[in-house]
Amino acid sequence: MTLPGRPEVGDDLSEFSLIRRFFSPPASRRDVVLGVGDDCALLRVPEGRELAVSIDTLVEGVHFLPAADPEALGHKALAVSLSDLAAMAADPAWATLALTLPQPDVTWLKPFSHGLQTLAERFGVQLVGGDTTRGPVTTITLQAHGLVPEGLGLLRSGAQLGDAIYVTGCPGDAALALAMRLGRFPTDDRWQPYLSQRLDRPEPRVAAGLALRGIATACIDVSDGLAADLGHILRASGVGGCIRIPDLPLSPALAALGEGPHAARFALAGGDDYELCFTAPPALEHVLERAFAGLDCGFARIGEVQAHRELRCLDADGREVETEQGYRHF
Ligand SMILES: [Mg+2]
């Protein structure tokens, strides 16, 4: 029987052949008892581990442009969920995918699944299930599952008075890249390849998240903007804090914007960076440095947790600066 709104069974690209062709990777994990193909996947959570689960949706016209490179989209769909696992200090394990398409299109599906699968292999993730439906716009929902030793998951609510505030990598690049792409900011050819990479193929900070186990008191990934996401930590922890704008780690691309408000604005309010913002006792900074040695991103101390219940952004003279909010979901 053909379900209304679904590709017909028997089509070259029926739901079943589509999943079999593009989303049935070979078994790569011994904790997958049963992968794609049955009503459910069967997965084994090792004793002493907690299961961390995160789901994200990317909607055409909202989160990506209709002309977006499908290979990069496959990467990003998984990367944003792995970033949430990183923020909880969870080790990525499995993923499931729900895909809505106006019509099945091999020239889109092939590079999309390649982008997704390439990143999955890099992080030892096995795709264990999926669903495909026909719908008005391309919509990609990806759920990632990770494992964390009992009690070691990093929450938003653990920040303590006196903790320092840190961020990995260089926040603000993705927002600058998007502003240039949309013609809202003059483009600079020198930084175009770097910035496109930062926006289209974010690198989930999984190794950094694992390094923070037992050191950080709270953590979040920067998806909506550094100030907005740090605000989530401070509210959940019942504290406030400050960011010192001159201490923000700017990439050369952002630093090239020079003096003036733009660079700080991108770094504080720009979304889509997928860096980690975390708090930790400053006395453990040497432990942090050892934990990050050999990782592909550094970290910078950008402020302090304080008692007043708000986030203040301070300039070089310690004066408070008005800042914008980050991305709003509705
Ligand atoms: Mg998050």
Short mmCIF file of C-alpha atoms and ligand atoms in Angstrom, two decimals:
data_model
loop_
_atom_site.label_atom_id
_atom_site.label_comp_id
_atom_site.label_asym_id
_atom_site.label_seq_id
_atom_site.Cartn_x
_atom_site.Cartn_y
_atom_site.Cartn_z
CA MET A 1 0.00 0.00 0.00
CA THR A 2 1.27 3.47 -0.82
CA LEU A 3 1.08 5.92 2.02
CA PRO A 4 -0.18 9.37 1.00
CA GLY A 5 2.64 11.87 0.72
CA ARG A 6 5.34 9.22 0.72
CA PRO A 7 7.47 8.04 -2.18
CA GLU A 8 5.91 4.91 -3.65
CA VAL A 9 7.31 1.58 -2.61
CA GLY A 10 8.77 0.12 -5.77
CA ASP A 11 10.07 3.50 -6.94
CA ASP A 12 13.77 3.55 -7.49
CA LEU A 13 13.85 5.82 -4.45
CA SER A 14 11.24 4.33 -2.16
CA GLU A 15 11.73 4.96 1.50
CA PHE A 16 13.33 1.57 1.91
CA SER A 17 15.74 1.72 -0.99
CA LEU A 18 16.62 5.29 -0.05
CA ILE A 19 17.57 4.31 3.50
CA ARG A 20 19.36 1.19 2.26
CA ARG A 21 21.32 3.10 -0.37
CA PHE A 22 22.30 6.20 1.56
CA PHE A 23 21.82 5.68 5.28
CA SER A 24 22.81 2.10 6.11
CA PRO A 25 26.50 2.33 7.01
CA PRO A 26 28.42 -0.85 7.80
CA ALA A 27 28.48 -1.88 11.45
CA SER A 28 31.30 -0.03 13.16
CA ARG A 29 30.45 -0.36 16.87
CA ARG A 30 30.19 -3.49 18.97
CA ASP A 31 27.58 -1.86 21.25
CA VAL A 32 25.10 -1.82 18.33
CA VAL A 33 23.15 -5.06 18.75
CA LEU A 34 20.89 -4.17 15.78
CA GLY A 35 21.26 -1.19 13.45
CA VAL A 36 19.19 0.16 10.54
CA GLY A 37 16.45 -2.06 9.12
CA ASP A 38 14.14 -3.21 11.91
CA ASP A 39 11.42 -1.37 13.84
CA CYS A 40 14.00 -0.19 16.38
CA ALA A 41 17.72 -0.23 16.77
CA LEU A 42 19.01 -2.19 19.75
CA LEU A 43 21.87 -0.50 21.58
CA ARG A 44 23.89 -1.56 24.58
CA VAL A 45 24.66 1.11 27.19
CA PRO A 46 27.71 -0.07 29.17
CA GLU A 47 27.40 -0.38 32.92
CA GLY A 48 28.44 2.77 34.76
CA ARG A 49 27.58 5.08 31.83
CA GLU A 50 24.73 7.49 31.36
CA LEU A 51 23.13 8.00 27.94
CA ALA A 52 23.29 11.62 26.68
CA VAL A 53 20.70 12.38 23.98
CA SER A 54 20.39 15.52 21.86
CA ILE A 55 18.21 16.36 18.85
CA ASP A 56 18.46 19.25 16.39
CA THR A 57 16.46 20.27 13.34
CA LEU A 58 17.71 22.21 10.32
CA VAL A 59 14.94 23.72 8.16
CA GLU A 60 15.54 25.04 4.64
CA GLY A 61 14.95 28.79 4.56
CA VAL A 62 15.41 29.07 8.33
CA HIS A 63 18.74 27.41 9.12
CA PHE A 64 20.19 27.05 5.64
CA LEU A 65 19.72 28.58 2.20
CA PRO A 66 17.99 26.52 -0.52
CA ALA A 67 21.25 26.50 -2.53
CA ALA A 68 23.33 25.16 0.38
CA ASP A 69 25.97 22.54 -0.47
CA PRO A 70 24.37 19.18 0.50
CA GLU A 71 27.74 17.70 1.51
CA ALA A 72 28.29 20.55 4.00
CA LEU A 73 24.70 20.16 5.23
CA GLY A 74 25.29 16.49 5.98
CA HIS A 75 28.35 17.50 7.98
CA LYS A 76 26.58 20.31 9.82
CA ALA A 77 23.46 18.29 10.67
CA LEU A 78 25.60 15.85 12.64
CA ALA A 79 28.13 18.43 13.86
CA VAL A 80 25.55 20.53 15.73
CA SER A 81 24.27 17.49 17.63
CA LEU A 82 27.80 16.28 18.39
CA SER A 83 28.47 19.78 19.72
CA ASP A 84 25.66 19.32 22.25
CA LEU A 85 27.20 16.01 23.33
CA ALA A 86 30.57 17.78 23.68
CA ALA A 87 28.98 20.40 25.93
CA MET A 88 27.87 17.60 28.28
CA ALA A 89 31.31 15.90 28.13
CA ALA A 90 29.72 12.87 26.45
CA ASP A 91 31.52 10.53 24.07
CA PRO A 92 29.56 10.29 20.77
CA ALA A 93 28.20 6.82 19.99
CA TRP A 94 25.07 6.60 17.80
CA ALA A 95 22.81 8.76 15.63
CA THR A 96 19.34 8.59 14.09
CA LEU A 97 18.11 10.73 11.20
CA ALA A 98 14.67 11.95 10.09
CA LEU A 99 14.73 13.48 6.65
CA THR A 100 11.90 15.37 4.93
CA LEU A 101 12.38 16.18 1.24
CA PRO A 102 10.10 17.75 -1.39
CA GLN A 103 11.26 14.86 -3.58
CA PRO A 104 14.01 12.28 -3.34
CA ASP A 105 16.96 13.45 -5.42
CA VAL A 106 20.07 11.31 -5.80
CA THR A 107 22.24 14.30 -6.72
CA TRP A 108 21.38 15.78 -3.28
CA LEU A 109 21.20 12.57 -1.23
CA LYS A 110 24.58 11.22 -2.29
CA PRO A 111 26.71 14.20 -1.18
CA PHE A 112 24.50 14.77 1.89
CA SER A 113 24.99 11.22 3.13
CA HIS A 114 28.71 11.43 2.31
CA GLY A 115 29.13 14.60 4.41
CA LEU A 116 27.23 13.04 7.29
CA GLN A 117 29.00 9.69 7.10
CA THR A 118 32.50 11.19 6.83
CA LEU A 119 32.02 13.13 10.08
CA ALA A 120 30.34 10.13 11.74
CA GLU A 121 33.35 7.94 10.95
CA ARG A 122 35.77 10.56 12.32
CA PHE A 123 33.96 10.52 15.66
CA GLY A 124 33.20 6.79 15.80
CA VAL A 125 29.45 7.38 15.46
CA GLN A 126 27.19 4.75 13.85
CA LEU A 127 23.92 5.78 12.20
CA VAL A 128 21.45 3.24 13.62
CA GLY A 129 18.06 4.31 12.30
CA GLY A 130 16.14 6.77 10.23
CA ASP A 131 12.91 7.88 8.66
CA THR A 132 12.20 9.64 5.37
CA THR A 133 9.06 11.52 4.37
CA ARG A 134 7.94 13.80 1.58
CA GLY A 135 7.26 17.36 2.72
CA PRO A 136 7.16 20.98 1.55
CA VAL A 137 10.76 21.96 2.40
CA THR A 138 13.94 20.04 3.13
CA THR A 139 14.05 19.41 6.87
CA ILE A 140 16.83 17.50 8.57
CA THR A 141 16.38 16.23 12.12
CA LEU A 142 19.32 14.44 13.65
CA GLN A 143 19.46 12.86 17.07
CA ALA A 144 22.86 12.01 18.54
CA HIS A 145 23.47 9.70 21.46
CA GLY A 146 26.57 9.77 23.61
CA LEU A 147 27.94 8.09 26.70
CA VAL A 148 29.28 9.70 29.82
CA PRO A 149 30.51 8.09 33.07
CA GLU A 150 27.85 8.34 35.78
CA GLY A 151 27.92 11.73 37.47
CA LEU A 152 30.52 13.28 35.13
CA GLY A 153 28.13 14.93 32.65
CA LEU A 154 28.65 18.71 32.55
CA LEU A 155 25.50 20.69 33.33
CA ARG A 156 24.66 24.35 32.83
CA SER A 157 23.81 24.70 36.50
CA GLY A 158 27.18 24.08 38.14
CA ALA A 159 28.91 27.49 37.91
CA GLN A 160 30.24 28.69 41.27
CA LEU A 161 31.07 32.13 42.60
CA GLY A 162 34.74 32.84 41.91
CA ASP A 163 34.92 30.51 38.87
CA ALA A 164 36.59 31.89 35.78
CA ILE A 165 34.67 31.92 32.48
CA TYR A 166 36.35 30.40 29.42
CA VAL A 167 35.63 29.84 25.74
CA THR A 168 37.30 27.48 23.26
CA GLY A 169 38.51 28.57 19.82
CA CYS A 170 37.43 31.90 18.32
CA PRO A 171 33.76 32.86 18.63
CA GLY A 172 32.15 35.16 16.06
CA ASP A 173 33.56 33.72 12.83
CA ALA A 174 30.36 32.00 11.71
CA ALA A 175 28.32 35.17 12.18
CA LEU A 176 30.86 37.23 10.22
CA ALA A 177 30.79 34.60 7.45
CA LEU A 178 26.98 34.71 7.31
CA ALA A 179 26.88 38.53 7.32
CA MET A 180 29.31 38.58 4.38
CA ARG A 181 27.37 35.89 2.50
CA LEU A 182 24.10 37.78 2.90
CA GLY A 183 25.75 41.02 1.73
CA ARG A 184 25.29 42.71 5.08
CA PHE A 185 29.00 43.17 5.57
CA PRO A 186 31.78 43.86 3.05
CA THR A 187 33.54 40.64 2.04
CA ASP A 188 37.27 40.19 2.47
CA ASP A 189 38.68 37.60 0.04
CA ARG A 190 41.68 36.85 2.27
CA TRP A 191 39.48 35.17 4.88
CA GLN A 192 36.72 33.74 2.67
CA PRO A 193 37.82 30.05 2.66
CA TYR A 194 38.45 30.08 6.43
CA LEU A 195 35.17 31.81 7.25
CA SER A 196 33.10 29.56 4.94
CA GLN A 197 34.60 26.54 6.67
CA ARG A 198 33.66 27.96 10.09
CA LEU A 199 30.06 28.57 9.02
CA ASP A 200 29.40 25.53 6.83
CA ARG A 201 31.53 22.85 8.47
CA PRO A 202 31.75 23.60 12.17
CA GLU A 203 34.10 21.35 14.09
CA PRO A 204 32.31 19.90 17.14
CA ARG A 205 34.60 20.36 20.18
CA VAL A 206 34.23 16.75 21.29
CA ALA A 207 37.83 16.29 22.50
CA ALA A 208 37.63 19.58 24.43
CA GLY A 209 34.37 18.45 26.09
CA LEU A 210 35.97 15.17 27.16
CA ALA A 211 39.02 17.08 28.47
CA LEU A 212 36.73 19.18 30.67
CA ARG A 213 35.41 16.18 32.64
CA GLY A 214 36.19 16.66 36.30
CA ILE A 215 37.57 20.19 35.74
CA ALA A 216 34.75 22.41 34.43
CA THR A 217 31.85 23.23 36.74
CA ALA A 218 29.39 24.14 33.94
CA CYS A 219 29.45 24.06 30.14
CA ILE A 220 27.35 24.96 27.09
CA ASP A 221 28.01 25.00 23.36
CA VAL A 222 27.77 28.36 21.64
CA SER A 223 24.94 28.02 19.14
CA ASP A 224 22.89 31.17 19.80
CA GLY A 225 25.77 33.55 20.64
CA LEU A 226 28.40 33.69 23.36
CA ALA A 227 26.63 36.23 25.59
CA ALA A 228 23.23 34.54 25.21
CA ASP A 229 24.59 31.04 25.86
CA LEU A 230 26.74 32.14 28.81
CA GLY A 231 23.57 33.79 30.10
CA HIS A 232 21.95 30.31 30.15
CA ILE A 233 24.79 29.01 32.37
CA LEU A 234 24.56 31.97 34.74
CA ARG A 235 20.77 31.78 35.07
CA ALA A 236 20.78 28.01 35.57
CA SER A 237 23.49 28.42 38.22
CA GLY A 238 21.77 31.34 40.01
CA VAL A 239 24.77 33.63 39.56
CA GLY A 240 25.95 36.48 37.33
CA GLY A 241 29.23 37.35 35.71
CA CYS A 242 31.29 39.56 33.47
CA ILE A 243 33.00 39.22 30.11
CA ARG A 244 36.06 41.42 29.49
CA ILE A 245 35.75 42.35 25.80
CA PRO A 246 39.52 42.88 25.27
CA ASP A 247 40.06 39.26 26.40
CA LEU A 248 37.80 37.76 23.71
CA PRO A 249 39.93 35.45 21.51
CA LEU A 250 39.44 36.84 18.00
CA SER A 251 40.46 34.94 14.88
CA PRO A 252 42.70 36.85 12.42
CA ALA A 253 39.59 37.23 10.21
CA LEU A 254 37.66 38.95 13.00
CA ALA A 255 40.67 40.92 14.26
CA ALA A 256 41.10 42.26 10.72
CA LEU A 257 37.89 44.25 11.24
CA GLY A 258 40.09 46.49 13.42
CA GLU A 259 39.10 48.82 16.21
CA GLY A 260 35.42 49.58 16.61
CA PRO A 261 32.38 47.67 17.77
CA HIS A 262 32.02 45.14 14.94
CA ALA A 263 34.47 42.43 16.00
CA ALA A 264 33.24 42.35 19.61
CA ARG A 265 29.63 42.37 18.41
CA PHE A 266 30.20 39.31 16.21
CA ALA A 267 32.12 37.51 18.98
CA LEU A 268 29.50 38.24 21.66
CA ALA A 269 26.24 37.97 19.74
CA GLY A 270 27.01 35.84 16.68
CA GLY A 271 25.54 32.34 16.68
CA ASP A 272 26.49 29.07 14.99
CA ASP A 273 30.08 28.88 16.26
CA TYR A 274 29.76 25.62 18.23
CA GLU A 275 32.65 26.54 20.50
CA LEU A 276 32.32 25.55 24.18
CA CYS A 277 31.79 28.17 26.88
CA PHE A 278 32.54 26.83 30.35
CA THR A 279 33.32 27.80 33.92
CA ALA A 280 36.07 26.35 36.11
CA PRO A 281 37.98 27.31 39.25
CA PRO A 282 40.90 29.52 38.15
CA ALA A 283 43.19 27.49 40.43
CA LEU A 284 42.75 24.59 37.97
CA GLU A 285 43.93 26.57 34.97
CA HIS A 286 47.24 24.68 34.78
CA VAL A 287 45.25 21.41 34.77
CA LEU A 288 43.15 22.80 31.92
CA GLU A 289 46.29 23.71 29.99
CA ARG A 290 47.57 20.15 30.31
CA ALA A 291 44.18 18.72 29.34
CA PHE A 292 44.07 20.87 26.18
CA ALA A 293 47.68 20.17 25.14
CA GLY A 294 47.57 18.46 21.75
CA LEU A 295 43.91 19.37 21.04
CA ASP A 296 43.04 21.22 17.84
CA CYS A 297 41.61 24.20 19.72
CA GLY A 298 42.80 26.32 22.59
CA PHE A 299 40.81 28.10 25.26
CA ALA A 300 40.79 31.64 26.61
CA ARG A 301 39.77 33.11 29.95
CA ILE A 302 37.25 35.83 29.20
CA GLY A 303 35.64 36.71 32.53
CA GLU A 304 34.51 35.77 36.01
CA VAL A 305 31.42 34.39 37.71
CA GLN A 306 30.09 37.02 40.15
CA ALA A 307 27.26 37.43 42.62
CA HIS A 308 25.08 40.02 40.84
CA ARG A 309 22.41 38.19 38.83
CA GLU A 310 23.27 39.44 35.33
CA LEU A 311 25.92 39.33 32.63
CA ARG A 312 28.01 42.48 32.20
CA CYS A 313 30.30 43.05 29.22
CA LEU A 314 33.21 45.34 30.11
CA ASP A 315 35.53 47.39 27.88
CA ALA A 316 39.27 47.92 28.41
CA ASP A 317 38.55 50.56 31.08
CA GLY A 318 36.14 48.27 32.96
CA ARG A 319 33.10 50.24 31.77
CA GLU A 320 29.93 48.31 31.00
CA VAL A 321 29.03 48.09 27.30
CA GLU A 322 25.51 47.53 25.92
CA THR A 323 25.33 44.27 23.94
CA GLU A 324 22.84 42.60 21.67
CA GLN A 325 21.11 39.33 22.35
CA GLY A 326 21.98 36.28 20.28
CA TYR A 327 19.80 34.18 18.00
CA ARG A 328 16.12 33.93 18.96
CA HIS A 329 14.38 30.67 18.14
CA PHE A 330 10.86 32.17 17.83
MG MG B 1 23.52 23.32 22.92
#
